[in-house]
CSV table of C-alpha atoms in Angstrom, one decimal:
chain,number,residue,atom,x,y,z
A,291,UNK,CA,14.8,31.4,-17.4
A,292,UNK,CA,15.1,28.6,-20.0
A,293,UNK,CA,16.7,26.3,-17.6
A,294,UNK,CA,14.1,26.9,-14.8
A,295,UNK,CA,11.4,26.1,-17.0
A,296,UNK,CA,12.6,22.9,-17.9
A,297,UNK,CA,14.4,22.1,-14.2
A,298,UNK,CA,11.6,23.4,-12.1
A,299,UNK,CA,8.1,24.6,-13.8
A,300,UNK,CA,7.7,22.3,-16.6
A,301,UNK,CA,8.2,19.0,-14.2
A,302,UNK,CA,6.0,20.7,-11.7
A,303,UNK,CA,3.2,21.5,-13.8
A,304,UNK,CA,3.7,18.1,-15.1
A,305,UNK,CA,3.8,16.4,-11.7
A,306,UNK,CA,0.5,18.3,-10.4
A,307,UNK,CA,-1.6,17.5,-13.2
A,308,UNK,CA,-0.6,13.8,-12.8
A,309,UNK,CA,-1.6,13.8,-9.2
A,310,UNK,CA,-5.1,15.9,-10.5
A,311,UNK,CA,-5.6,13.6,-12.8
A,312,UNK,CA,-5.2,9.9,-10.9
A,313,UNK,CA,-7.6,12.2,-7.9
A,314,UNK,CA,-10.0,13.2,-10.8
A,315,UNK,CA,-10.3,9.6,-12.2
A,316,UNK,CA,-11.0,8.1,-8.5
A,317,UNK,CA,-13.5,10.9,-7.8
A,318,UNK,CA,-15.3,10.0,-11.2
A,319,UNK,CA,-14.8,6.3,-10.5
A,320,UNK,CA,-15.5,5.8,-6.9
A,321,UNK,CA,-19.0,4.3,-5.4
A,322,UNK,CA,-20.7,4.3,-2.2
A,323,UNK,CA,-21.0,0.2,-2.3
A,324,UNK,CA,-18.9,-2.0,0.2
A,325,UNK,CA,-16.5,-4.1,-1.2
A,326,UNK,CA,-15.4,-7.8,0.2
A,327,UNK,CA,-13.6,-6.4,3.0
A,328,UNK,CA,-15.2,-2.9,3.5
A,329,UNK,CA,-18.3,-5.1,5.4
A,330,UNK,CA,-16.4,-7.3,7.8
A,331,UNK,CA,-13.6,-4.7,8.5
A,332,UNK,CA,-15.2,-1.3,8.7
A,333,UNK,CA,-19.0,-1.9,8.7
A,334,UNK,CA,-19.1,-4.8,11.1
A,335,UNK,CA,-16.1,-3.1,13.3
A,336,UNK,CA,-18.5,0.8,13.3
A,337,UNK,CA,-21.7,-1.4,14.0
A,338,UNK,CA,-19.9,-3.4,17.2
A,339,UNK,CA,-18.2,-0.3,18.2
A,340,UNK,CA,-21.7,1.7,18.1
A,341,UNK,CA,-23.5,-0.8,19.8
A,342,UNK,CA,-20.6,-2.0,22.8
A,343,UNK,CA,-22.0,-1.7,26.0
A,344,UNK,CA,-18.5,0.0,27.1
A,345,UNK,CA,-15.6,2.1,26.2
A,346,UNK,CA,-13.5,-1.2,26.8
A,347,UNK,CA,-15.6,-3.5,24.7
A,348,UNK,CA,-15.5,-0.8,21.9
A,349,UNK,CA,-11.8,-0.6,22.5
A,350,UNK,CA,-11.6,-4.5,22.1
A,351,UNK,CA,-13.3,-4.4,19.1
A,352,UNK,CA,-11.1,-1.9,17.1
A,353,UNK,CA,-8.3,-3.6,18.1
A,354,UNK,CA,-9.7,-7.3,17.2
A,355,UNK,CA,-7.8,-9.2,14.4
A,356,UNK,CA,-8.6,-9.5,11.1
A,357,UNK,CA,-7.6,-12.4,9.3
A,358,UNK,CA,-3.6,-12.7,9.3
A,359,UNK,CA,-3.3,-8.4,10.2
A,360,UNK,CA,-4.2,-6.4,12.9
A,361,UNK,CA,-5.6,-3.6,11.2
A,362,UNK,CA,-6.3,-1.6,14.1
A,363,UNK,CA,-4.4,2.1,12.7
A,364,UNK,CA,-6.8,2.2,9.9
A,365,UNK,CA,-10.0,1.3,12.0
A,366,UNK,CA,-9.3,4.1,14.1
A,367,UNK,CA,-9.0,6.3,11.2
A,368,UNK,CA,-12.4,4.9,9.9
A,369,UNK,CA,-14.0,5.4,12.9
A,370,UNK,CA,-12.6,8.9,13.1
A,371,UNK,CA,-14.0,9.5,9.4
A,372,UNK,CA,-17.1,8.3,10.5
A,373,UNK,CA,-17.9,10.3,13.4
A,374,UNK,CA,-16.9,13.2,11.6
A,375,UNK,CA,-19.0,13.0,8.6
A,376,UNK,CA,-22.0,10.7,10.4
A,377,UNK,CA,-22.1,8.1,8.3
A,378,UNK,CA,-19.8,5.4,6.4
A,379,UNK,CA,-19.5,6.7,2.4
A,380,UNK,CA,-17.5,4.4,0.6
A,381,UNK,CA,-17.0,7.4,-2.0
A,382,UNK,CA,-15.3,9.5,0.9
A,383,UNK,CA,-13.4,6.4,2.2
A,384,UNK,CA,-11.8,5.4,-1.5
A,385,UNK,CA,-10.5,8.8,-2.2
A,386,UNK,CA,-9.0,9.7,2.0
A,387,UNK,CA,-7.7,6.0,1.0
A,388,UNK,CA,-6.0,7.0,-2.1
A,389,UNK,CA,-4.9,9.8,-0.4
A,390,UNK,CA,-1.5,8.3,1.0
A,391,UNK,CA,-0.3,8.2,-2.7
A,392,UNK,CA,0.1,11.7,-2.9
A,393,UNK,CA,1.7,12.2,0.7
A,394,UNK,CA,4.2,9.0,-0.1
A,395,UNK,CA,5.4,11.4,-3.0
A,396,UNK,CA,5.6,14.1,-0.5
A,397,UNK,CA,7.8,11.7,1.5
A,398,UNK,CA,10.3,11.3,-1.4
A,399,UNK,CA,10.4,15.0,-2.1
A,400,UNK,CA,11.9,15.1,1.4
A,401,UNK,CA,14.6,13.1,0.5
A,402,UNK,CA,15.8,14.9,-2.6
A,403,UNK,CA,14.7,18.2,-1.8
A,404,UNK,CA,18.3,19.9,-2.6
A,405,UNK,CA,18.9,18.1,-5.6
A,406,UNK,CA,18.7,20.2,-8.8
A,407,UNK,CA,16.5,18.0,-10.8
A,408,UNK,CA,14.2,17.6,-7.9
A,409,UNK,CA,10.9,18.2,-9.9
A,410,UNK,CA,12.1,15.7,-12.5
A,411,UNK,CA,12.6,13.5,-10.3
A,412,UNK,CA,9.4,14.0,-8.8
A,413,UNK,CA,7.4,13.7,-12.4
A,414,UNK,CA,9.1,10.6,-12.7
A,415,UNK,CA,7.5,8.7,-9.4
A,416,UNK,CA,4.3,10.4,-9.9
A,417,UNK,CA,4.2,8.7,-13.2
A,418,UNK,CA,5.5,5.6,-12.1
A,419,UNK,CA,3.2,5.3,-8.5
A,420,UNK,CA,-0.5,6.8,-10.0
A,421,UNK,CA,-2.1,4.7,-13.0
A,422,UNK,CA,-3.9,1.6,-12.7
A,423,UNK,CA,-1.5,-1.2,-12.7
A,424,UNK,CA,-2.9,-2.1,-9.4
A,425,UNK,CA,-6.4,-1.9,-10.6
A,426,UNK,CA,-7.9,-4.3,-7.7
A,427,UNK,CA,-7.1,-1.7,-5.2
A,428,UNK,CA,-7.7,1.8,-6.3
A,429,UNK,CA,-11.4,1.5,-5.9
A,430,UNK,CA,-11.4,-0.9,-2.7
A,431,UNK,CA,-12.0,1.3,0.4
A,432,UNK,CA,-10.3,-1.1,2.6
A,433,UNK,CA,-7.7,-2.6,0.8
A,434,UNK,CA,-6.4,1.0,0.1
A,435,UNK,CA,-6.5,2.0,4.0
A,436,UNK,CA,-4.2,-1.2,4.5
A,437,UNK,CA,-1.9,-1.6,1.1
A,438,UNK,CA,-1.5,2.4,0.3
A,439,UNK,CA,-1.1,3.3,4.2
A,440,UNK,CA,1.0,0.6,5.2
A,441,UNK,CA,3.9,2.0,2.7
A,442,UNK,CA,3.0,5.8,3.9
A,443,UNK,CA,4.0,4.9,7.3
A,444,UNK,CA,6.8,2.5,7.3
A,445,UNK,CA,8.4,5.2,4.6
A,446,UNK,CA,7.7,8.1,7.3
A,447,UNK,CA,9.4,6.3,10.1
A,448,UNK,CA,12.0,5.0,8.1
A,449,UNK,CA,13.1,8.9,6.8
A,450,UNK,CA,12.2,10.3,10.5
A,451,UNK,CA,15.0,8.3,11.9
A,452,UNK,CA,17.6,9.4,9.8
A,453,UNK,CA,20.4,11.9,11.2
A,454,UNK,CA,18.1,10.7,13.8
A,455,UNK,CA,17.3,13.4,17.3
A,456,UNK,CA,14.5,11.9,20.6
A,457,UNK,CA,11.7,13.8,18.8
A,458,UNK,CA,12.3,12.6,15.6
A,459,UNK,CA,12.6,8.6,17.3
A,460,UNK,CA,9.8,9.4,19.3
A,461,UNK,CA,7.6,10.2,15.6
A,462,UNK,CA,9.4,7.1,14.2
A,463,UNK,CA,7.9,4.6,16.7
A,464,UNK,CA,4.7,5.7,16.6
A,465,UNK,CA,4.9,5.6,12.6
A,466,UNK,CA,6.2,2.2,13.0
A,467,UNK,CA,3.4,1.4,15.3
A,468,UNK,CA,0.9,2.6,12.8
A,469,UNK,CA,2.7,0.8,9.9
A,470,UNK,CA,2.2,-2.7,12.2
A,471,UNK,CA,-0.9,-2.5,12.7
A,472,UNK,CA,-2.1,-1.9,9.7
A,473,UNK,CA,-0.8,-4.2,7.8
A,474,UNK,CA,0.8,-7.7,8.7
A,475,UNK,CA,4.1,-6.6,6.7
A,476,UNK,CA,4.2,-3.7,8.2
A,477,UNK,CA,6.6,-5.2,11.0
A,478,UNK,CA,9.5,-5.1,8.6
A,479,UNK,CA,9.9,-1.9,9.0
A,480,UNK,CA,11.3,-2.4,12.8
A,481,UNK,CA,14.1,-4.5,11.2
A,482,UNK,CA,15.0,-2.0,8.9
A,483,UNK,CA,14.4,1.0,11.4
A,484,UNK,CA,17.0,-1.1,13.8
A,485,UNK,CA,19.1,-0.8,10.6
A,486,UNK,CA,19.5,2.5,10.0
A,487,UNK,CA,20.6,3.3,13.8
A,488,UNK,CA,22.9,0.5,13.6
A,489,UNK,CA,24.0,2.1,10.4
A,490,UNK,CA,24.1,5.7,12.0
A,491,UNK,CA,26.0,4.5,15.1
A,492,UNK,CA,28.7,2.0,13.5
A,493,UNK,CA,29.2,3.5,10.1
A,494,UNK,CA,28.5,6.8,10.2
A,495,UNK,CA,29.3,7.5,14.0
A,496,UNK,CA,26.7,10.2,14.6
A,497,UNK,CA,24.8,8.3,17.7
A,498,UNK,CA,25.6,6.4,20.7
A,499,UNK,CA,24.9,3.1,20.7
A,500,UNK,CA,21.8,4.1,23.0
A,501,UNK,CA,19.5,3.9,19.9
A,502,UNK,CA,19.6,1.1,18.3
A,503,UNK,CA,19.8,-0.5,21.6
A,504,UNK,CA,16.3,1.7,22.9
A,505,UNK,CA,14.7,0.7,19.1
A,506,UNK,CA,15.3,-2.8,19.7
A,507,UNK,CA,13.4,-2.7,23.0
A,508,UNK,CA,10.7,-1.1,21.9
A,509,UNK,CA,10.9,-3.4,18.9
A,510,UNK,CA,10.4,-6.7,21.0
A,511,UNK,CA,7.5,-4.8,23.1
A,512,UNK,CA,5.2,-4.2,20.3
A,513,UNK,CA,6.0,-7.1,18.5
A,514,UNK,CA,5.0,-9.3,21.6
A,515,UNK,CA,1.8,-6.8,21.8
A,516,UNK,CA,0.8,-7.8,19.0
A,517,UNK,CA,1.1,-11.7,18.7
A,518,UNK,CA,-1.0,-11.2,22.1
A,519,UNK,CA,-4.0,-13.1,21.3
A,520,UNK,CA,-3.3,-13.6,17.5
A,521,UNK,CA,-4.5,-16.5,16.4
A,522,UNK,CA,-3.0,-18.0,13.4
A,523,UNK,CA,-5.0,-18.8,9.9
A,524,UNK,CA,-6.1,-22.5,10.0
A,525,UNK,CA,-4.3,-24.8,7.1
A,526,UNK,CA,-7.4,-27.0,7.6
A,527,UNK,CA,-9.7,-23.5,6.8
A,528,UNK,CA,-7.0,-22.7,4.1
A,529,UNK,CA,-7.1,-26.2,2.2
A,530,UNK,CA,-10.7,-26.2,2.4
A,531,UNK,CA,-10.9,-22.7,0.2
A,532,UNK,CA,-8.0,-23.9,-1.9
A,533,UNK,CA,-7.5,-27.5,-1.8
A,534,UNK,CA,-5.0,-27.2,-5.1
A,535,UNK,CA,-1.7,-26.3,-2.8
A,536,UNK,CA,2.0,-27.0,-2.6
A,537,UNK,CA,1.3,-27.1,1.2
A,538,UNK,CA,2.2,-31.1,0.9
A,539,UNK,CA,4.3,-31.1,-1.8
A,540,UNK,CA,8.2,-32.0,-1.7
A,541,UNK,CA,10.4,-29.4,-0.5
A,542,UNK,CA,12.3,-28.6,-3.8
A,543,UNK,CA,8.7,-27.9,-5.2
A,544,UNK,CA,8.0,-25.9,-2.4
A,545,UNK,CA,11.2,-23.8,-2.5
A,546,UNK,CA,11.3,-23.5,-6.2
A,547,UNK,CA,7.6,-22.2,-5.3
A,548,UNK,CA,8.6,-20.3,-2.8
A,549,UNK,CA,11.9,-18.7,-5.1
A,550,UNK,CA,9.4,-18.0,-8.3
A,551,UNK,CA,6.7,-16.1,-6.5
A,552,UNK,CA,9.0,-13.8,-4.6
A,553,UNK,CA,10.9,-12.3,-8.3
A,554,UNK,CA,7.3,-12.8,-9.9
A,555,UNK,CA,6.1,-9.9,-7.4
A,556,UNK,CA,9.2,-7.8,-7.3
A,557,UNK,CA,8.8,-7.8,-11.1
A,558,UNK,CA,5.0,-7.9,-11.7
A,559,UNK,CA,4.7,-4.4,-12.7
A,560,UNK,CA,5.6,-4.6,-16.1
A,561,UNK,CA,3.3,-7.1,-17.5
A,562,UNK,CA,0.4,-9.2,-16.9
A,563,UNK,CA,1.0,-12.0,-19.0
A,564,UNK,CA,4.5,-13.3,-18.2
A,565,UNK,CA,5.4,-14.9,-15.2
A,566,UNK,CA,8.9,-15.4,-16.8
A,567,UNK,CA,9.3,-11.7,-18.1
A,568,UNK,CA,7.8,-10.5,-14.8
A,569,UNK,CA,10.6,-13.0,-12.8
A,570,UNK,CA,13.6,-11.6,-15.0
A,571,UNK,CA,12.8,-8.3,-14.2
A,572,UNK,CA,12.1,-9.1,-10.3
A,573,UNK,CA,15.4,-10.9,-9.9
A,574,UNK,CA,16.8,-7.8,-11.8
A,575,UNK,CA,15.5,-5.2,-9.7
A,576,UNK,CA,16.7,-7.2,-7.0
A,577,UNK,CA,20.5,-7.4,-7.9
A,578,UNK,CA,20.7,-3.7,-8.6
A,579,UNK,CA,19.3,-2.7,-5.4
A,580,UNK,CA,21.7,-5.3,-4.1
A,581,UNK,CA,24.5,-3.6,-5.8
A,582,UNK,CA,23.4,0.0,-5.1
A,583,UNK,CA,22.8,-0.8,-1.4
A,584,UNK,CA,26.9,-2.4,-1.2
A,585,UNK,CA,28.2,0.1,-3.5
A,586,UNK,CA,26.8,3.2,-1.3
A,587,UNK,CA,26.4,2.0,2.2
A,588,UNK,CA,28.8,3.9,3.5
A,589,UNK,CA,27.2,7.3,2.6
A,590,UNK,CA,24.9,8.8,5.1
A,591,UNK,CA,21.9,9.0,3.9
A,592,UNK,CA,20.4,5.1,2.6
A,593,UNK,CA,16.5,6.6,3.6
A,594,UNK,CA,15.6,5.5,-0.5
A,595,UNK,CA,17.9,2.1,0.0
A,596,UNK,CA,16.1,1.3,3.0
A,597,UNK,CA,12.3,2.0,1.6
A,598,UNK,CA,13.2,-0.4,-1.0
A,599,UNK,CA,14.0,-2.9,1.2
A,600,UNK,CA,10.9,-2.7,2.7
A,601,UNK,CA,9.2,-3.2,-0.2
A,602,UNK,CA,11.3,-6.3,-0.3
A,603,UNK,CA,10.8,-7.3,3.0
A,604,UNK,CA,7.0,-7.0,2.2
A,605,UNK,CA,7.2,-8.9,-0.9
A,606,UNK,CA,9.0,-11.6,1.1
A,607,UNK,CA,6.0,-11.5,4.2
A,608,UNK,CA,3.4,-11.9,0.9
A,609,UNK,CA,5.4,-14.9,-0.3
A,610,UNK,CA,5.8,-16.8,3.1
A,611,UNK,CA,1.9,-16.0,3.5
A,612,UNK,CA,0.3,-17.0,0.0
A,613,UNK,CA,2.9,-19.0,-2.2
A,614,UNK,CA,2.3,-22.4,-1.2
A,615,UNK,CA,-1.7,-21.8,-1.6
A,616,UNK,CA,-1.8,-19.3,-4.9
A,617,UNK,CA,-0.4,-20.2,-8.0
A,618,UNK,CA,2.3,-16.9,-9.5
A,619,UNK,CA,0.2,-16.6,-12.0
A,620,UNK,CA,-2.6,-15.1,-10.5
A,621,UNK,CA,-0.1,-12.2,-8.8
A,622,UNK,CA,0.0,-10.9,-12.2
A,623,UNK,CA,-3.5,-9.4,-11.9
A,624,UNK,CA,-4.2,-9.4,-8.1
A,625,UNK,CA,-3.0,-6.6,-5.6
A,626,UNK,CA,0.3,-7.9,-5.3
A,627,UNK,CA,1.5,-5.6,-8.0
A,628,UNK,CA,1.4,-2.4,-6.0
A,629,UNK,CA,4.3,-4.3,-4.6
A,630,UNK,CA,6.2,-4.2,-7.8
A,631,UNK,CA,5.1,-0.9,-8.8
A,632,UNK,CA,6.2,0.5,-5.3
A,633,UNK,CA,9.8,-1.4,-5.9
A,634,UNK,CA,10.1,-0.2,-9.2
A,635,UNK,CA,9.3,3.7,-8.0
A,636,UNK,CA,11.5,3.4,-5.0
A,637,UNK,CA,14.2,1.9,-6.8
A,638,UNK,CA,13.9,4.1,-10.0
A,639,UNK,CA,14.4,7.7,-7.2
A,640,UNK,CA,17.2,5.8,-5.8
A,641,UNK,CA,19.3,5.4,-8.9
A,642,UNK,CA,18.6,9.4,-9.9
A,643,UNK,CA,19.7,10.4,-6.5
A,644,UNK,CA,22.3,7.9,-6.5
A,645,UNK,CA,24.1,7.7,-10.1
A,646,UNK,CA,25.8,10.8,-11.2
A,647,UNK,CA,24.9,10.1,-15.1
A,648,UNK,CA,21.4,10.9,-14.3
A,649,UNK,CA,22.1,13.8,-11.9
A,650,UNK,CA,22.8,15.8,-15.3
A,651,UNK,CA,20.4,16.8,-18.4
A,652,UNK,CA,20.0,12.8,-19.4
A,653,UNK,CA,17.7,12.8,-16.6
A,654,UNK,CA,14.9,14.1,-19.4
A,655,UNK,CA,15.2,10.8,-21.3
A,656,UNK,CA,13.5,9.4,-17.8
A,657,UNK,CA,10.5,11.5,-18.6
A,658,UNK,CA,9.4,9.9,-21.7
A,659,UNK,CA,9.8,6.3,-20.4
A,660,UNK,CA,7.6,6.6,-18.0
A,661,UNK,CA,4.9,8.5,-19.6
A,662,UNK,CA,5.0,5.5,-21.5
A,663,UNK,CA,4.5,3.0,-19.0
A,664,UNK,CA,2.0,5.6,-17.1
A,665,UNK,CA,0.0,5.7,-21.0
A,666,UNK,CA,0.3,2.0,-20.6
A,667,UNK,CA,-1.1,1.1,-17.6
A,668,UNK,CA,-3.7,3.1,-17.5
A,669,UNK,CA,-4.8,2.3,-20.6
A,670,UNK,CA,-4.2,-1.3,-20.6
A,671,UNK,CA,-6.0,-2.3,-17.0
A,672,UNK,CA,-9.1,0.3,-17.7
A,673,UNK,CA,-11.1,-2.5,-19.0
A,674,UNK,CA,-10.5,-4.7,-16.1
A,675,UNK,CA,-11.0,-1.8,-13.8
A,676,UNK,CA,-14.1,-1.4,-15.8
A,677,UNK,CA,-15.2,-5.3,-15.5
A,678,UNK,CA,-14.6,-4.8,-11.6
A,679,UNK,CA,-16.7,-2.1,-11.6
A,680,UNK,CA,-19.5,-3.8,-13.7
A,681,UNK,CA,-19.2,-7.0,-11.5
A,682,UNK,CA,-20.0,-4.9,-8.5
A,683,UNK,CA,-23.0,-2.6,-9.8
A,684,UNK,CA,-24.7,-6.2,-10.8
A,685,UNK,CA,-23.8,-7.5,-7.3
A,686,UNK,CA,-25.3,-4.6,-5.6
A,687,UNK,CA,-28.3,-4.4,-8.0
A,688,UNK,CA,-29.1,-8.4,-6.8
A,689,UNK,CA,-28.4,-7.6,-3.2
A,690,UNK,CA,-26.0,-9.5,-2.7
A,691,UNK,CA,-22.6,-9.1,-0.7
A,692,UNK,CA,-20.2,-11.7,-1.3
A,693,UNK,CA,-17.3,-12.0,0.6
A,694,UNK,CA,-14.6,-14.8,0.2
A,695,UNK,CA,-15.2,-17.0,2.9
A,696,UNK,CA,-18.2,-15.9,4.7
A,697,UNK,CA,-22.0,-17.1,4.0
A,698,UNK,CA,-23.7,-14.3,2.0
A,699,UNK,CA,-26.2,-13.8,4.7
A,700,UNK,CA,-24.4,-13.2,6.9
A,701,UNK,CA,-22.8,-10.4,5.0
A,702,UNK,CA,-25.8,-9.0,3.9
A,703,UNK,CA,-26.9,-9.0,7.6
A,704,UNK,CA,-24.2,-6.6,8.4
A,705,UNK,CA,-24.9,-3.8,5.5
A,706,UNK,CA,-28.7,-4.4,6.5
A,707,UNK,CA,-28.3,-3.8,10.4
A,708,UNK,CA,-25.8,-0.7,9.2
A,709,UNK,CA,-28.3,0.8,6.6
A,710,UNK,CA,-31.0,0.2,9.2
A,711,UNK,CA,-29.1,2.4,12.0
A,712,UNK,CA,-27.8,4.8,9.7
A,713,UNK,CA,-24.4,3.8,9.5
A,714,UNK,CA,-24.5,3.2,5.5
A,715,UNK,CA,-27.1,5.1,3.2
A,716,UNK,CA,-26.3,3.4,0.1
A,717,UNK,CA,-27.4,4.7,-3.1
A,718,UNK,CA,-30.6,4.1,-5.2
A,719,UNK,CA,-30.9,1.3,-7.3
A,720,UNK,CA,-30.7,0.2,-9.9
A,721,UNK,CA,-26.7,1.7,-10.0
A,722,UNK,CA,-25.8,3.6,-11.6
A,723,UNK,CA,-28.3,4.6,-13.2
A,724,UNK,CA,-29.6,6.2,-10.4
A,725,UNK,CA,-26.1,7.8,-9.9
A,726,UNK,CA,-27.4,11.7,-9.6
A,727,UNK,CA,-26.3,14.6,-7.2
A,728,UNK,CA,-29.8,13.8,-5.6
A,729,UNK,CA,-28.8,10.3,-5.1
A,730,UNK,CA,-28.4,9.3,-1.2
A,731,UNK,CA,-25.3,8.3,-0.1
A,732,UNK,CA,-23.7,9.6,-2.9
C-alpha cells in the first residue's frame, strides 16, 4: 500500500490539482476583450464568413492567410465554437484554447503508460508545462489556438505513426494537416513524420518501404497546397515597423545572429534576464538530446525523441522568421518561451523514460525541482501577467483596439460591426469593475 501511494496516488493527486489549478487561474483570469490578433483573425474572419454571399466565398475566407501562417485549423474550430455557443466570448475561447495543455499531457501519458513511475512522471510535466513562464499567451485567445494547438497536433501525429497500421497513418496525416495549418512551424512535423517511417522501415524493419514512400507524397501535396497563393511578408513592410535590423548587415553578424537566437529560445525558460544563461542552457539542452537521440536510436520507440525535435525544428522556423528583425533579448519575455518550456518538458520525459537511474526511487528528487521552478514561474511573471492585464482593461476602457500594424480605426471598425450584429457582446465598462455574473458577455 505504501508503495502505491507514493508510485501512483500521491503523483496523481498531485498531477490533477496542478492541472485544476493552472484551469482555475485561467477561469479567474480570463476576459471577454479581443486581443491584437483575436480581431483580425477571428472577429474579422466570423464577420466575412457571416456576411459571404456563398459557401465558396466563406470557404475562401477561412482558409485566407494570415500574416506568415495559414491558420485555417483553428478558424474552423472558431467558427465551430461560435455557432455553437452564438456568439464570439473571448472568456470561452481562452480556456477551449488552454485546453490543448492538458490533452498534450494526455499525449505523453500515452507514451509511458507501462512504466512504473508513470504518475511521477506525469507530476513532473504538469509542473514543468502549466505556470506562467509564457505569460504573453495564456490569456491571448488567438495566440493560444495557434502556439498551444500547433504542439497538440504535430505531438498526436507524431505518436499515431509509431508501430505505425493504415488507420493509424490515415489519423497522422490529417493531424499533420491540422498542425500546418495552424501554425507556420507546424510543417516540421512532415519531416520528422517521414523520419519515424524511415526509422520503422530501415532500422527497425517493421514496414515496407511503402510508407515512408506514401508520407512523402502526401508530404509534397500539402506542402505545395499550401504555398498556393501564399504571399510572402514584405522586407520593405518589415523595415518600415523595425528599421533597427541585421537584415543588411555582414554575414558573420547575421550568422552569429542567427546562432544566438536559436540557443537563446531553446534555453529561455529558465530566466528572463540572461541571454547568456538562457544560451548555455539552450546549447545544453541541445547536446543532450543530441546525445540521447544517437545513443538510443536504435530502440523502437523515439515518439519523446522525435517531439523534441519538433520543438527544435520550431525553434529553428522562429529563428529563420524573426532573428534578423528582433533583438534575443526581447525572446526572453515574449511568446517564444513556450518554445523553451515545451523543450525543456519534452526533453525532461525523455530522459525518465530513457535513463535507467531515474526509472528507480531517485525519480522523487525530480519532484521537488520542479515544484520549484513551477513556484517560480508563477510567481515571478504574475506581475507582468498582471501589467498585461492592466494594459488591456485601460485599452478597452478608451476604446481603443490596437493592433501592431493596422490603423486603429480600422480595428475598432471590426469589433464595432461584430458588436453591432451580435457577433461580440462585450462586457460593461468601465472593466472590471463592472465584472459581475450579470455582466453581458461575461
Amino acid at each position: 500500500m505504501d508503495s502505491r501511494l507514493f508510485v501512483r496516488w500521491l503523483p496523481l493527486f498531485g498531477f490533477c490539482a496542478v492541472i485544476v489549478y493552472y484551469f482555475w487561474f485561467v477561469y479567474s483570469h480570463a476576459i471577454n476583450i479581443p486581443h491584437w490578433d483575436d480581431i483580425y483573425d477571428f472577429l474579422k474572419i466570423v464577420i466575412l464568413t457571416e456576411s459571404a454571399d456563398s459557401t465558396r466565398e466563406a470557404i475562401s475566407e477561412l482558409f485566407r492567410q494570415y500574416n506568415d501562417h495559414r491558420t485555417s485549423a483553428s478558424r474552423l474550430l472558431i467558427y465551430a465554437i461560435y455557432l455553437a455557443e452564438g456568439e464570439l466570448n473571448f472568456h470561452t475561447l481562452t480556456l477551449l484554447g488552454n485546453l490543448a495543455l492538458p490533452l498534450i499531457l494526455l499525449l505523453f501519458f500515452v507514451t509511458v503508460k507501462d512504466e512504473k513511475y508513470r504518475w511521477v512522471f506525469m507530476l513532473v510535466s504538469a509542473l514543468l508545462l502549466l505556470n506562467l513562464r509564457y505569460f504573453p499567451l495564456v490569456l491571448h485567445a488567438q495566440a493560444t489556438f495557434a502556439y498551444f494547438y500547433v504542439f497538440f497536433y504535430a505531438f498526436g501525429c507524431l505518436i499515431a505513426l509509431h508501430r505505425v497500421t493504415p488507420p493509424k497513418f490515415v489519423l497522422a496525416v490529417f493531424l499533420g494537416t491540422f498542425a500546418s495549418y495552424t501554425f507556420a512551424a507546424g510543417v516540421v512535423v512532415w519531416i520528422l513524420g517521414l523520419v519515424s517511417l524511415l526509422h520503422q522501415h530501415a532500422v527497425t524493419r517493421r514496414v515496407t518501404y511503402h510508407y515512408p514512400a506514401l508520407w512523402l507524397v502526401v508530404t509534397v501535396i500539402t506542402l505545395a497546397l499550401w504555398r498556393t497563393g501564399f504571399s510572402d511578408v514584405s522586407t520593405d513592410k518589415v523595415l518600415t515597423l523595425l528599421p533597427d535590423t541585421l537584415i543588411e548587415a555582414p554575414l558573420y553578424e547575421q550568422v552569429l545572429r542567427y546562432v544566438s537566437y536559436f540557443f537563446v529560445i531553446m534555453g529561455s525558460a529558465f530566466t528572463d534576464t540572461s541571454t547568456v544563461v538562457a544560451g548555455v542552457i539552450g546549447a545544453a539542452a541541445f547536446t543532450v538530446l543530441t546525445a540521447v537521440s544517437i545513443q538510443f536510436y536504435r530502440q523502437e520507440d523515439i515518439r519523446l525523441a522525435l517531439c523534441c525535435w519538433f520543438v527544435v525544428g520550431s525553434v529553428a522556423a522562429v529563428t529563420a522568421g524573426r532573428a534578423l528583425w528582433l533583438p534575443p533579448e526581447l525572446i526572453l519575455t515574449s511568446r517564444y518561451t513556450l518554445l523553451s518550456v515545451f523543450l525543456v518538458t519534452t526533453l525532461t520525459l525523455l530522459l525518465q523514460k530513457k535513463i535507467a537511474l531515474v526509472k528507480t526511487s531517485t525519480i522523487y528528487l525530480l519532484v521537488p525541482l520542479a515544484g520549484i521552478y513551477w513556484i517560480w514561474a508563477n510567481l515571478h511573471f504574475q506581475k507582468s501577467l498582471d501589467d498585461v492585464l492592466q494594459w488591456r482593461y485601460s485599452q478597452y476602457n478608451n476604446d481603443i483596439y490596437f493592433v501592431l500594424d493596422r490603423p486603429q480605426a480600422e480595428s475598432n471598425d471590426i469589433v464595432a460591426r461584430a458588436i453591432s450584429s451580435g457577433i461580440y457582446k462585450p462586457p460593461r465598462k468601465p472593466f472590471p469593475k463592472c465584472k459581475d455574473k450579470s455582466a453581458p458577455g461575461e
